[in-house]
Coordinates of C-alpha atoms in Angstrom, one line a residue:
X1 CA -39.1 -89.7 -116.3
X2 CA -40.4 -88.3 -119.4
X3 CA -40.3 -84.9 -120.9
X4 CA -41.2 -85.2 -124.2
X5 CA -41.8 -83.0 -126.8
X6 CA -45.3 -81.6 -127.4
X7 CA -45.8 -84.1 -129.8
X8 CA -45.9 -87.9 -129.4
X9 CA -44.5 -88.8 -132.9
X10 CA -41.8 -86.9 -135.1
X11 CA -41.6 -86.7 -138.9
X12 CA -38.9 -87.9 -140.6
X13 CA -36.1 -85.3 -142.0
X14 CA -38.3 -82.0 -140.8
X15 CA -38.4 -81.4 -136.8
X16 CA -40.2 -78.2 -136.6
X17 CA -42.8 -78.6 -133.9
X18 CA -45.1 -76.1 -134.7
X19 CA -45.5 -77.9 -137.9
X20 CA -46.7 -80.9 -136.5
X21 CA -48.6 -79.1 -134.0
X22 CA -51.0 -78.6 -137.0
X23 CA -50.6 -81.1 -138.7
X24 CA -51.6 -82.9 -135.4
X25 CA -54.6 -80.7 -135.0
X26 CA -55.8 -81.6 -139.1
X27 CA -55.8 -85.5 -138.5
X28 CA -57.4 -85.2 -134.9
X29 CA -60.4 -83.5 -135.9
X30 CA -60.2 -80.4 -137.2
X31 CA -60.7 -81.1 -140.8
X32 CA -64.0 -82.5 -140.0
X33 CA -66.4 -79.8 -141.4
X34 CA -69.4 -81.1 -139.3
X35 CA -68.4 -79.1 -136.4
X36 CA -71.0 -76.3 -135.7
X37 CA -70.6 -72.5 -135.9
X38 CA -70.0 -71.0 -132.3
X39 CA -71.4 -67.9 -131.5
X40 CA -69.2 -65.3 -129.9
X41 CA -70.7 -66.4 -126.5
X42 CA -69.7 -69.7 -126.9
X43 CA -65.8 -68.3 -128.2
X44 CA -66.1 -66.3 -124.8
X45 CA -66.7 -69.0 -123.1
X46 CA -64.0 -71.0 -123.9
X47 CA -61.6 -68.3 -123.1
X48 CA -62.4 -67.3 -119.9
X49 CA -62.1 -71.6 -119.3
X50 CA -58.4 -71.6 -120.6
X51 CA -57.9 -68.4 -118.6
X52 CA -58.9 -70.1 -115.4
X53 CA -57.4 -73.7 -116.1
X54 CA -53.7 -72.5 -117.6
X55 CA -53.0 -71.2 -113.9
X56 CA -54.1 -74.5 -112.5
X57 CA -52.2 -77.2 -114.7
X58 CA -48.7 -74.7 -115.4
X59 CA -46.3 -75.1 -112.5
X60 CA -45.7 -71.4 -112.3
X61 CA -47.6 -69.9 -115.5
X62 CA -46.6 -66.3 -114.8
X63 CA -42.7 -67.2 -114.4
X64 CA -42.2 -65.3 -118.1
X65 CA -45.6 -62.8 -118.4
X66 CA -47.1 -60.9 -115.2
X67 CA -50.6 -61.6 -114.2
X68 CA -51.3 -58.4 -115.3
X69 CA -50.6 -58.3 -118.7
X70 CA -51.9 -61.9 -118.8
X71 CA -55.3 -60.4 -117.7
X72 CA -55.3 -57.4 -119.6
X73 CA -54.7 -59.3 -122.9
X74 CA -57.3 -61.5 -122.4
X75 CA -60.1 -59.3 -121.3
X76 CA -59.1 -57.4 -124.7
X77 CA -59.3 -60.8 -127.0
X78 CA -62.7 -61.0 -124.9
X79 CA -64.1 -58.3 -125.8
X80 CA -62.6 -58.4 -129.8
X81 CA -64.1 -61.8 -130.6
X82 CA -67.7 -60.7 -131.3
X83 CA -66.1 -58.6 -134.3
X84 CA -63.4 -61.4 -135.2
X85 CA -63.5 -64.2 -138.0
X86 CA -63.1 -67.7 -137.4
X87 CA -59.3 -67.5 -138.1
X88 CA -59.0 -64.5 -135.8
X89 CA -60.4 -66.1 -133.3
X90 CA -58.5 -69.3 -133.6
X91 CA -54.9 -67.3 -133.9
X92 CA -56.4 -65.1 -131.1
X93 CA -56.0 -68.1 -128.9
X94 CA -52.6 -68.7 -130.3
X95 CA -51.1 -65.4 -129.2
X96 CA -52.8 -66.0 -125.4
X97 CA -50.7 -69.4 -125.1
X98 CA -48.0 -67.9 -126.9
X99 CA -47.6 -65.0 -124.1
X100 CA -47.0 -68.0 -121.4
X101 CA -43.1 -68.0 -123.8
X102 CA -42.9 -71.7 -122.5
X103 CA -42.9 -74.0 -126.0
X104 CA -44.0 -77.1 -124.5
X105 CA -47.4 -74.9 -123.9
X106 CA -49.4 -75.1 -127.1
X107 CA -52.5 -74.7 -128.7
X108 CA -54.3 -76.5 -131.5
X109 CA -56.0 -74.7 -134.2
X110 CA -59.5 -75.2 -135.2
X111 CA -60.4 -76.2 -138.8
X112 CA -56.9 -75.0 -140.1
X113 CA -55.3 -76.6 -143.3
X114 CA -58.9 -76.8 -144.7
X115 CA -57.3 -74.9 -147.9
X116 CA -54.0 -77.3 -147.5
X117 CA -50.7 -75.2 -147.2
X118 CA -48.8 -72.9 -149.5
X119 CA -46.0 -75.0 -150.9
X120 CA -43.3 -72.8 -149.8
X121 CA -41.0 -73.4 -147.7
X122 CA -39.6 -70.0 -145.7
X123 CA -35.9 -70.3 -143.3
X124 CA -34.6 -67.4 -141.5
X125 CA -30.7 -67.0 -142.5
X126 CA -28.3 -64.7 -140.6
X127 CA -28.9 -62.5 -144.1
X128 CA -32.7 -62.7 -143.9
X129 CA -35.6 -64.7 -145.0
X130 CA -35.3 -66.8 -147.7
X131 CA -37.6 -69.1 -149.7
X132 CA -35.1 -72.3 -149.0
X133 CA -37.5 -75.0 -150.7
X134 CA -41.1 -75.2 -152.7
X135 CA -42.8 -77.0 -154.9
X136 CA -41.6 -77.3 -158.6
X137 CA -43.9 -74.7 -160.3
X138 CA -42.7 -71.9 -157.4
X139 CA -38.5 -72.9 -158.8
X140 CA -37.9 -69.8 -159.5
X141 CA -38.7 -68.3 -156.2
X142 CA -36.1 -71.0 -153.9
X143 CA -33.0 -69.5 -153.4
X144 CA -34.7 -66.1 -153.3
X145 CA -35.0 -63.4 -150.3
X146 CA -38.3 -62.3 -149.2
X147 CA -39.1 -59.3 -149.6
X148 CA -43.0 -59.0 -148.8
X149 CA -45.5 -61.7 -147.9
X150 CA -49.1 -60.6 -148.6
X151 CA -49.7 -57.2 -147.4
X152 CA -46.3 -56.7 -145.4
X153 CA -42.8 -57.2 -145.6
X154 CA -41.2 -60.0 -144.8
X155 CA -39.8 -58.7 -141.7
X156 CA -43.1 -57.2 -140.5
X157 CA -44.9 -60.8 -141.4
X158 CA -42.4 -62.6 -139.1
X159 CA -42.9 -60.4 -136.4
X160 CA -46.7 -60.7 -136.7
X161 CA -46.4 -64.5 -137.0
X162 CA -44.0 -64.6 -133.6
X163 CA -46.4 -63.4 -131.6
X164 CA -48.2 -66.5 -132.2
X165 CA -45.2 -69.2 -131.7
X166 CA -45.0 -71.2 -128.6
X167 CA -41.8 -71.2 -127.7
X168 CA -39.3 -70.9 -124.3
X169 CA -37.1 -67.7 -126.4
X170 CA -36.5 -66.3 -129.4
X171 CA -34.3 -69.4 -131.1
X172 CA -37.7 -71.4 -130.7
X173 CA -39.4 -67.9 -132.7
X174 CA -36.6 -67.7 -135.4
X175 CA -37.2 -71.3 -136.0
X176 CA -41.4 -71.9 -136.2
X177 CA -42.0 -68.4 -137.1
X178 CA -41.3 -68.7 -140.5
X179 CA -43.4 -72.4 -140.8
X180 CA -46.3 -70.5 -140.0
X181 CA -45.7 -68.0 -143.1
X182 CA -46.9 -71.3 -145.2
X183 CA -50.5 -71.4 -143.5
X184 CA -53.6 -70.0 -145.4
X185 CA -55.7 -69.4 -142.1
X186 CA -52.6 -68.2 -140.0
X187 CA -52.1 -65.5 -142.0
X188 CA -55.9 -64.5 -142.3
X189 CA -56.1 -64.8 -138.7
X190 CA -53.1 -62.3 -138.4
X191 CA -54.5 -60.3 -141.2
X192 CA -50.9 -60.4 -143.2
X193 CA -53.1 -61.8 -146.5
X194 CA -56.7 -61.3 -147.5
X195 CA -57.1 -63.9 -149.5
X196 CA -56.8 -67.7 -148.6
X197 CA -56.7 -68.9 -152.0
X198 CA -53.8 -66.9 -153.3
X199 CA -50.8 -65.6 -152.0
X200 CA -48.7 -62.8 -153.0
X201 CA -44.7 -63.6 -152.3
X202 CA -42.0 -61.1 -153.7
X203 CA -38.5 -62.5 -154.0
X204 CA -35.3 -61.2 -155.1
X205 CA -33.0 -62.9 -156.6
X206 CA -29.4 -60.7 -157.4
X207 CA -30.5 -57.2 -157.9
X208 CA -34.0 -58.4 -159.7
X209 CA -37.3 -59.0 -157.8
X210 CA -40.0 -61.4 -159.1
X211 CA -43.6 -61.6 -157.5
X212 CA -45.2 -64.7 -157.2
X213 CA -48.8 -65.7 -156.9
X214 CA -48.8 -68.6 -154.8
X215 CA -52.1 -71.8 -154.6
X216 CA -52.5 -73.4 -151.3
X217 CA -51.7 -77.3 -151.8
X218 CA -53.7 -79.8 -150.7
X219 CA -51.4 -82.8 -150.5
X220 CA -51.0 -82.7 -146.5
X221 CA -47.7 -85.5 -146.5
X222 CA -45.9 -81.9 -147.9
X223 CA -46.7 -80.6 -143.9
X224 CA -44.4 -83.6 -143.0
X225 CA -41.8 -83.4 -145.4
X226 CA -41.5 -82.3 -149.0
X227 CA -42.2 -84.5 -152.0
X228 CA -38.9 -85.6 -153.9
X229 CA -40.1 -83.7 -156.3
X230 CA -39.5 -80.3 -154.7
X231 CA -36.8 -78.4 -155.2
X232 CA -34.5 -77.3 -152.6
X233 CA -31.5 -74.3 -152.6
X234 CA -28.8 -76.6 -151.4
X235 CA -29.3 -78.5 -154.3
X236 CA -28.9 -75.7 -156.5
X237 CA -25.4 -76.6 -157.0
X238 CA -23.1 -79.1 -157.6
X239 CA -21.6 -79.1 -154.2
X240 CA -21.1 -82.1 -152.3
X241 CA -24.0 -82.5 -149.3
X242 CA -22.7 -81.1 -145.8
X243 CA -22.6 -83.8 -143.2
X244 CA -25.6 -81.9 -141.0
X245 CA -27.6 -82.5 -144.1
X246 CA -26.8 -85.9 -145.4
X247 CA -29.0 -87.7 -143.7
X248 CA -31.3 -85.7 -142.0
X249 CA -34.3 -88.4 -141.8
X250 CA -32.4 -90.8 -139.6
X251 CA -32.6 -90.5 -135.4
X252 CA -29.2 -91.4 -135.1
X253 CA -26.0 -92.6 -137.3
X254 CA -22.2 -91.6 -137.1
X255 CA -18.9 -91.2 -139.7
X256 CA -15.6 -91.0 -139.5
X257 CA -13.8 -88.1 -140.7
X258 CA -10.3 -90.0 -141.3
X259 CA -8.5 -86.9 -142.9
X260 CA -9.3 -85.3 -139.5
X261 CA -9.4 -87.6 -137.3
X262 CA -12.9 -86.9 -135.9
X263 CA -15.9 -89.1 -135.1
X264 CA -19.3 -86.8 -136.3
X265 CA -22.3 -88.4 -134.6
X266 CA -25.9 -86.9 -135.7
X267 CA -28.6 -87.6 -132.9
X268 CA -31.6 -85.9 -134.3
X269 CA -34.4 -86.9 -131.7
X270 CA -34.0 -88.5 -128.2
X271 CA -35.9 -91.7 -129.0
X272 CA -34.9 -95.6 -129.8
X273 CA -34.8 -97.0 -133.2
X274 CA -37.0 -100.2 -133.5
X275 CA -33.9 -102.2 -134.9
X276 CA -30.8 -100.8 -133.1
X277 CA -32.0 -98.7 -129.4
X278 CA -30.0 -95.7 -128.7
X279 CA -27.8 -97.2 -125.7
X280 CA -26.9 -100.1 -128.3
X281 CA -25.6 -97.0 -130.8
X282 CA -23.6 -95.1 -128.3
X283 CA -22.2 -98.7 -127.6
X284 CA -21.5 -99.0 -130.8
X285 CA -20.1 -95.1 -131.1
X286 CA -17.8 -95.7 -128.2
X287 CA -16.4 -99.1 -129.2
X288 CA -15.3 -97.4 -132.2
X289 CA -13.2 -94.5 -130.2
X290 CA -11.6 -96.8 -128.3
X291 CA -10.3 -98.8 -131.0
X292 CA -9.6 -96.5 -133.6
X293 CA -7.4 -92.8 -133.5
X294 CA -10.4 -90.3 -133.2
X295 CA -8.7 -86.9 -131.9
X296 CA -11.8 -85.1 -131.9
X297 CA -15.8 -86.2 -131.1
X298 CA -18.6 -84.0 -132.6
X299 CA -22.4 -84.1 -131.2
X300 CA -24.6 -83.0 -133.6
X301 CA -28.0 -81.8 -131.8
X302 CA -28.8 -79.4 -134.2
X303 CA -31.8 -80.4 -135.0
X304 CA -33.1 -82.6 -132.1
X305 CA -36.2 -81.2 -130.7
X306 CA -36.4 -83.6 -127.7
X307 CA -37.8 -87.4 -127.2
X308 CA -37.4 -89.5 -123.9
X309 CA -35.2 -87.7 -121.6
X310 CA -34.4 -90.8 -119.4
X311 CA -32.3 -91.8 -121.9
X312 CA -29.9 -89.5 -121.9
X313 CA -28.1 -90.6 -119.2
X314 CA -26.1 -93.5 -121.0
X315 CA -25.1 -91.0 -123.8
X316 CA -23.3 -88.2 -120.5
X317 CA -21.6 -91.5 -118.9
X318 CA -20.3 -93.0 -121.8
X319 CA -18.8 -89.6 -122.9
X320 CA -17.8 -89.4 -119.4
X321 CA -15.7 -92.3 -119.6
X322 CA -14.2 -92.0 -122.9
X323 CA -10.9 -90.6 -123.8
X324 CA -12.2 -87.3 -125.6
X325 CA -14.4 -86.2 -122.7
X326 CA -11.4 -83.1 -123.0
X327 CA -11.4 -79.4 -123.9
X328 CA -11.1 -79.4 -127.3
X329 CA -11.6 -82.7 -128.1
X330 CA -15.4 -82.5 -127.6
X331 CA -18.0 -80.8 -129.0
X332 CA -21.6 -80.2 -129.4
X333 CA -23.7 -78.2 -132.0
X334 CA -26.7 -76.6 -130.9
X335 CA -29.6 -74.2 -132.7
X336 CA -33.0 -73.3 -132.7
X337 CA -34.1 -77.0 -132.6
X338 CA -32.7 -78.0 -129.7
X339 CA -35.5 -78.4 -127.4
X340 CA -36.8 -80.1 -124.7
X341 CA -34.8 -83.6 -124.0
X342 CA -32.4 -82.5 -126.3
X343 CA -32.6 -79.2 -123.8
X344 CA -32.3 -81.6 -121.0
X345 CA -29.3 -83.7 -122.8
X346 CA -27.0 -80.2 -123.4
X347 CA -27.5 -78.9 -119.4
X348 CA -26.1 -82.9 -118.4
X349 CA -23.3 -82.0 -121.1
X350 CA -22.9 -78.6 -119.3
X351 CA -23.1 -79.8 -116.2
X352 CA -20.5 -83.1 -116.2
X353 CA -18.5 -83.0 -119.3
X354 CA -15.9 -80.7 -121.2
X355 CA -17.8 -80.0 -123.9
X356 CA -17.6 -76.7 -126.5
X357 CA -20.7 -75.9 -127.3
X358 CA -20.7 -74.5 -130.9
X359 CA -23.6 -73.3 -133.2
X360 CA -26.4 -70.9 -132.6
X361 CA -28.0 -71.1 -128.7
X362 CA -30.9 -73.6 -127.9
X363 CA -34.5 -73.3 -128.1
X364 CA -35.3 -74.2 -124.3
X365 CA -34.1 -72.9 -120.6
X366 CA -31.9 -74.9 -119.1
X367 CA -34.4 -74.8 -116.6
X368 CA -37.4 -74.8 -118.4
X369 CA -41.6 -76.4 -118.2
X370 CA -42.3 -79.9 -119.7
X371 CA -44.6 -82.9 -120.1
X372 CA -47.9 -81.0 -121.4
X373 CA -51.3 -82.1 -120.8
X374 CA -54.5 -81.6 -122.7
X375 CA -57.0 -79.2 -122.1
X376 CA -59.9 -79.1 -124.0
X377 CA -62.1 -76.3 -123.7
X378 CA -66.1 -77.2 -123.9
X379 CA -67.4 -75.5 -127.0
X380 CA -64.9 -75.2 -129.9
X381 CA -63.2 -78.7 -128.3
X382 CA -59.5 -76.8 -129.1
X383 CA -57.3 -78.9 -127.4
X384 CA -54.3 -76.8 -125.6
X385 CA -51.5 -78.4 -124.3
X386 CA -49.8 -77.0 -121.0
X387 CA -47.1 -78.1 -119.1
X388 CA -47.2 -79.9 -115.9
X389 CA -43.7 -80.5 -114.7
X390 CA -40.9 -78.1 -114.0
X391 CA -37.5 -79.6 -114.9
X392 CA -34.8 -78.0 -112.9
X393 CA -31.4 -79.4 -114.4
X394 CA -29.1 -76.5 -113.2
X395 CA -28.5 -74.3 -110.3
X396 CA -32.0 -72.5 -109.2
X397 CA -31.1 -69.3 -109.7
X398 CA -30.3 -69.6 -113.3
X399 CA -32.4 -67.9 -115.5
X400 CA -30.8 -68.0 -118.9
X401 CA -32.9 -68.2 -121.8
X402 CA -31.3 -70.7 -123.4
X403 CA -27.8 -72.5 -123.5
X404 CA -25.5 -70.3 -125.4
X405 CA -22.6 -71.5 -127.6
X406 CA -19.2 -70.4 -126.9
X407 CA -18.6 -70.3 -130.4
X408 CA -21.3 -68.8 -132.4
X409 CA -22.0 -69.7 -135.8
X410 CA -25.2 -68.5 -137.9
X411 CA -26.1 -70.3 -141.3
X412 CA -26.2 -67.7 -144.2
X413 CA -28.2 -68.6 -147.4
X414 CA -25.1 -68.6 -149.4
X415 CA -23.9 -71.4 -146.9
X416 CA -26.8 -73.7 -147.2
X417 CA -26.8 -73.4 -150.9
X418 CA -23.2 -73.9 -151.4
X419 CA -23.4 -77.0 -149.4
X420 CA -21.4 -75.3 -146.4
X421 CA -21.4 -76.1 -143.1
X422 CA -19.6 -73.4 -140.9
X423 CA -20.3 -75.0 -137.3
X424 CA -18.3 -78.0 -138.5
X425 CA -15.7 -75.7 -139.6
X426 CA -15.5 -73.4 -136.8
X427 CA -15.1 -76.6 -135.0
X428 CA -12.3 -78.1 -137.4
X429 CA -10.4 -74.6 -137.1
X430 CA -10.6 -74.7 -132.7
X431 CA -7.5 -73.3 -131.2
X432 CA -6.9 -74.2 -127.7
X433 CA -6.1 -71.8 -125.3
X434 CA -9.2 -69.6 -126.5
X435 CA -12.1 -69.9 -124.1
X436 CA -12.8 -67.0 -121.8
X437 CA -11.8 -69.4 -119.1
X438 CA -8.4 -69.3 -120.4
X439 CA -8.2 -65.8 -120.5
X440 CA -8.4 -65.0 -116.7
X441 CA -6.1 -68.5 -116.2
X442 CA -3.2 -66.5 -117.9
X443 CA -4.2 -63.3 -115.9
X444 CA -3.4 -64.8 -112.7
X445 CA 0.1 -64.7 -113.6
X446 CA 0.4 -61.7 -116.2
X447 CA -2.4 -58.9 -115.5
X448 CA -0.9 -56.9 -117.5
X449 CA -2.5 -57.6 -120.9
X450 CA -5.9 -59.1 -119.6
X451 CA -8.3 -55.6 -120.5
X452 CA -6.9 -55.9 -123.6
X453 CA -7.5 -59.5 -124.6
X454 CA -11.1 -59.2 -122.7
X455 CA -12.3 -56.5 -124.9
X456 CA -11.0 -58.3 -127.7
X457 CA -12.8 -61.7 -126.9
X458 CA -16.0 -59.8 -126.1
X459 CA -15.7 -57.9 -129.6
X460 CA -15.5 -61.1 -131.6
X461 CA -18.4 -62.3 -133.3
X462 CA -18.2 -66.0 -132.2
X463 CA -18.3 -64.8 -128.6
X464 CA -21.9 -62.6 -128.8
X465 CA -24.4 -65.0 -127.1
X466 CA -21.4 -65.7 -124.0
X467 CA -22.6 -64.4 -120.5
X468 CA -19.4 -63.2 -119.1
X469 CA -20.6 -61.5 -116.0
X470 CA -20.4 -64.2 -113.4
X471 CA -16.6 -65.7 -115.0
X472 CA -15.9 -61.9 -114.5
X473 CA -17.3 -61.5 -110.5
X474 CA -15.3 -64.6 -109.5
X475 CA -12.4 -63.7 -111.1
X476 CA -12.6 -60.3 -109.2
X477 CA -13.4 -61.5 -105.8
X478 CA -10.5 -64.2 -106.2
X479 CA -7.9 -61.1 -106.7
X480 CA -9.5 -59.3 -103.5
X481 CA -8.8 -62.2 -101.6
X482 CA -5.1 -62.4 -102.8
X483 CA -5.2 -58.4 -101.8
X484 CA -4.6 -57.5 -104.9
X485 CA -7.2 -54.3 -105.1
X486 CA -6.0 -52.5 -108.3
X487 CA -6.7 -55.3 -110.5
X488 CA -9.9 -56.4 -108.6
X489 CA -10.7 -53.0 -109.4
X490 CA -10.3 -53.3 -113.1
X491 CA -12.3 -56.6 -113.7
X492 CA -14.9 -55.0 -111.5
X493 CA -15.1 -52.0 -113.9
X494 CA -15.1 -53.9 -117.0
X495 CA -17.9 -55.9 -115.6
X496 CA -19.8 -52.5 -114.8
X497 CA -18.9 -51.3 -118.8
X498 CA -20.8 -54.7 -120.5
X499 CA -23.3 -55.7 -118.1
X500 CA -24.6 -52.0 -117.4
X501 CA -28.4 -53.4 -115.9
X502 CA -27.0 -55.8 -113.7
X503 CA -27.3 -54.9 -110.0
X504 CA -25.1 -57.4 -108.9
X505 CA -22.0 -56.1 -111.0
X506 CA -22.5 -52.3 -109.3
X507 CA -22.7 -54.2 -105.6
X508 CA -18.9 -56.0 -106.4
X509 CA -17.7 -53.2 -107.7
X510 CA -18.7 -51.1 -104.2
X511 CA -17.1 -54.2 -102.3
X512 CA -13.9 -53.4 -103.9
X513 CA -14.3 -49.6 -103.9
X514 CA -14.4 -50.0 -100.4
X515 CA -11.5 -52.4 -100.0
X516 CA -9.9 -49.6 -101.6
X517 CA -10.4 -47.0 -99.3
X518 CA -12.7 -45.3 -101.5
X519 CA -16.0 -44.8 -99.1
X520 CA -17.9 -42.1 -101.3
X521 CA -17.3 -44.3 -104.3
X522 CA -18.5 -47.6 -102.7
X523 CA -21.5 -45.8 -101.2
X524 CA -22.5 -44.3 -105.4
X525 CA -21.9 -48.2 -106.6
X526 CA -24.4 -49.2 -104.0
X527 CA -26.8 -46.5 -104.8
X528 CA -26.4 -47.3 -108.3
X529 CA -26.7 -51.0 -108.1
X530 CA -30.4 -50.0 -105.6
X531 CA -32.1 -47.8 -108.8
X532 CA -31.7 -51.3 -110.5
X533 CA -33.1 -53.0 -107.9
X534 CA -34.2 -51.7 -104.7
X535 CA -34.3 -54.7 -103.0
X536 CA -30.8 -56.1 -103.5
X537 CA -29.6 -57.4 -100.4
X538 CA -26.2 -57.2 -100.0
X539 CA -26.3 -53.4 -101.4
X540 CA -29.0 -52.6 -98.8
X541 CA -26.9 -53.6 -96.0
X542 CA -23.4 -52.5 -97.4
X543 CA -25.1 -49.1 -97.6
X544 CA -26.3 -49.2 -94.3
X545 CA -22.6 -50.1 -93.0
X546 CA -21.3 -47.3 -94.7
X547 CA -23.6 -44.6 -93.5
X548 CA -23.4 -45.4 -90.0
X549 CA -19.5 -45.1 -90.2

């Protein structure tokens, strides 16, 4: 039982897939320069082959896009490629995978890297894109907010440059989006820079803006990780190295944190090390709990983009069984990595352990498409990966995009270059009693101050990405049931004010309009929760009830 990320290796210290995608695509074949020309027939081809096999291979292709658009964007691209370039052409093919929005279904590009890579390396902060590392000559630009990338601005760039990312939501965009910014041919083929051998990048720095003419590099080991010699924005300072950072190259390692009392483990890919297998390190991680006074465990998955999901299981038991496997004693970061068995290791900490999930949300569904398979079409020999297995490791009818943190933490570029690490710290400053769950468990005794505290908890900040709808409709069918309409009545409305789209909050709220006597009400909350969507169920046939009264 393996879902493994797209790619079948990982590169030490820098886990973004796309990346390697490419890099994958270079040492396979494409930087072999004897492959012939194709004419636009040939291009044509090929497309309407992927547009007939995808269906085939995907377990449910059109679970994200309808059939229609599908269709309609590639008899467009069809019809486009006579006039296109090569790199049009190849991106072209990007953006059709792309629309399937399932990252494990990829593409790889034909005779990219040719020109190397600009030596820049772009992340997107909470405060905006930044140049976070480049090579030496560039130092003046790292630190820096983009401004404008060839012919657009930065934002505009990014957005051109998603709709080519293969990813399962936007976490999986924010996070290879801005890799792509660093390709020659990927930004012809999007048409955000003319010219392949020179790149214009405008940066500010303070109130001052500096443009930079940037030289692809040709040294490809700088796809995999930068050269020592490049300079980075955290090390800007003289601030001591954040945990998450310290040793980012190693799969797996732990420390103690005496002074708090906490055990920080850092599992960066779902894979065994040749001298010390993962089960043998949590062995190793738990023996140490249980003989030493660790208040607090912390599960760094940050930046784990998946592995070998079958061996996840002894990491979930052994938490199990330990004594922090408590609210507030154990945590997990997540964020725009956190993909595919990592995905898979979060929904078994979801589903069977205590865990607070801190950080920014994940990169996969809970639910979500794995285990790709090559396709390769017959003229231009582009290999596209699809998926071939659906992985279903929560209830059915969950749809989320992703597994959202109850406490929400974004890095800022002043935090990465100061050496800060605010998901640690949010986690180091956790006060018990906060969770949303808590919230209704005090309002089964004292109603009285429960709007109040709900509005405030929704209102934070930390609480933005936390799906309160269904915590809500339980909580209002459990006070029906104890006959206590009024407050039913409340939580129903509430639920009504955040979740305005949702059919199924109009349908409660007409259950306990009715329990209340209030038939012309109930029968408007029906109605209402119908425009949404006609074919709700319990709506149709409360409405029905109601009108034969």
């Amino acid at each position: 039982m393996m879902n493994k990320a797209r790619f079948f290796f990982r590169s030490a210290g820098f886990a973004s897939k796309i990346l390697i995608l490419l890099v994958v695509s270079f040492a396979c074949g494409a930087a072999q320069n004897n492959v012939p020309q194709l004419t636009a027939a040939e291009w044509q081809a090929d497309l309407v082959f992927l547009a007939e096999t995808m269906p085939k291979q995907h377990p449910n292709l059109f679970r994200r896009m309808k059939r229609e658009d599908f269709d309609a964007a590639v008899k467009q691209f069809h019809d486009q490629i006579p006039s296109l370039s090569e790199d049009e052409i190849n991106v072209g093919f990007m953006k059709i995978v792309a629309m399937v929005k399932d990252g494990h279904t990829s593409v790889f590009p034909r005779n990219f890297f040719s020109r190397g890579i600009y030596p820049l390396r772009f992340y997107l902060y909470k405060d905006g894109l930044f140049v976070q590392k480049a090579a030496p000559e560039y130092a003046e630009a790292v630190g820096g907010r983009v401004v404008r990338i060839g012919n657009y601005s930065a934002e505009d760039a990014l957005k051109m440059a998603g709709q080519a990312v293969f990813a399962d939501n936007e976490m999986g965009i924010r996070e290879n989006a801005p890799v792509l910014l660093s390709v020659p041919e990927i930004l012809a083929g999007l048409k955000i820079n003319d010219d392949k051998q020179n790149l214009k990048v405008v940066v500010q720095t303070g109130n001052a803006e500096k443009t930079f003419q940037v030289k692809p590099a040709l040294n490809l080991r700088e796809l995999l990780q930068p050269p020592a010699n490049w300079i980075d924005s955290a090390n800007s300072s003289k601030n001591q190295t954040p945990l998450y950072l310290k040793d980012a190259r190693n799969i797996y390692w732990f420390e103690y944190l005496k002074e708090q009392k906490t055990l920080y483990v850092q599992e960066n890919a779902v894979q065994n090390k040749q001298d010390e297998p993962l089960g043998a390190f949590y062995k190793r991680v738990f023996d140490f709990i249980a003989a030493n006074p660790v208040e607090k465990f912390v599960l760094d998955l940050r930046n784990n983009d998946g592995g070998n999901n079958g061996l996840n299981r002894q990491v979930v038991i052994g938490l199990i069984k330990s004594k922090l496997d408590e609210r507030g004693k154990l945590f997990v970061i997540t964020g725009r990595r956190t993909f595919s068995a990592a995905q898979n290791l979060v929904s078994d900490l979801e589903n069977y352990t205590n865990a607070i999930f801190v950080g920014e949300p994940t990169a996969g569904h809970p639910n979500h498409y794995g285990d790709a398979r090559p396709v390769v079409l017959p003229n231009s020999k582009l290999e596209v990966h699809v998926s071939s297995v659906y992985w279903q490791d929560v209830d059915p009818r969950d749809t989320r995009s992703w597994t959202a943190p109850e406490i929400a933490v974004e890095l800022t570029s002043e935090d990465y270059r100061s050496g800060r690490d605010p998901a640690l710290q949010a986690i180091f400053e956790y006060v018990p009693g906060s969770s949303f769950q808590d919230i209704i468990n005090a309002a089964q005794k004292n109603f009285a101050e429960f709007s109040g505290k709900y509005k405030a908890f929704k209102n934070d900040p930390k609480h933005r990405f936390i799906d309160t709808e269904a915590a809500m409709n339980r909580f209002g069918y459990a006070l029906l049931q104890a006959k206590r309409v009024a407050d039913a009545l409340e939580v129903f409305k509430l639920n009504v004010e955040a979740y305005p789209n949702s059919a199924n909050v109009y349908d409660s709220l007409g259950d306990a309009l009715q329990a209340a006597g209030k038939k012309d009400e109930a029968i408007k909350a029906y109605e209402k929760a119908l425009s949404i969507d006609p074919n709700y169920a319990s709506s149709l046939d409360s409405l029905r009830k109601l009108k034969e009264q």
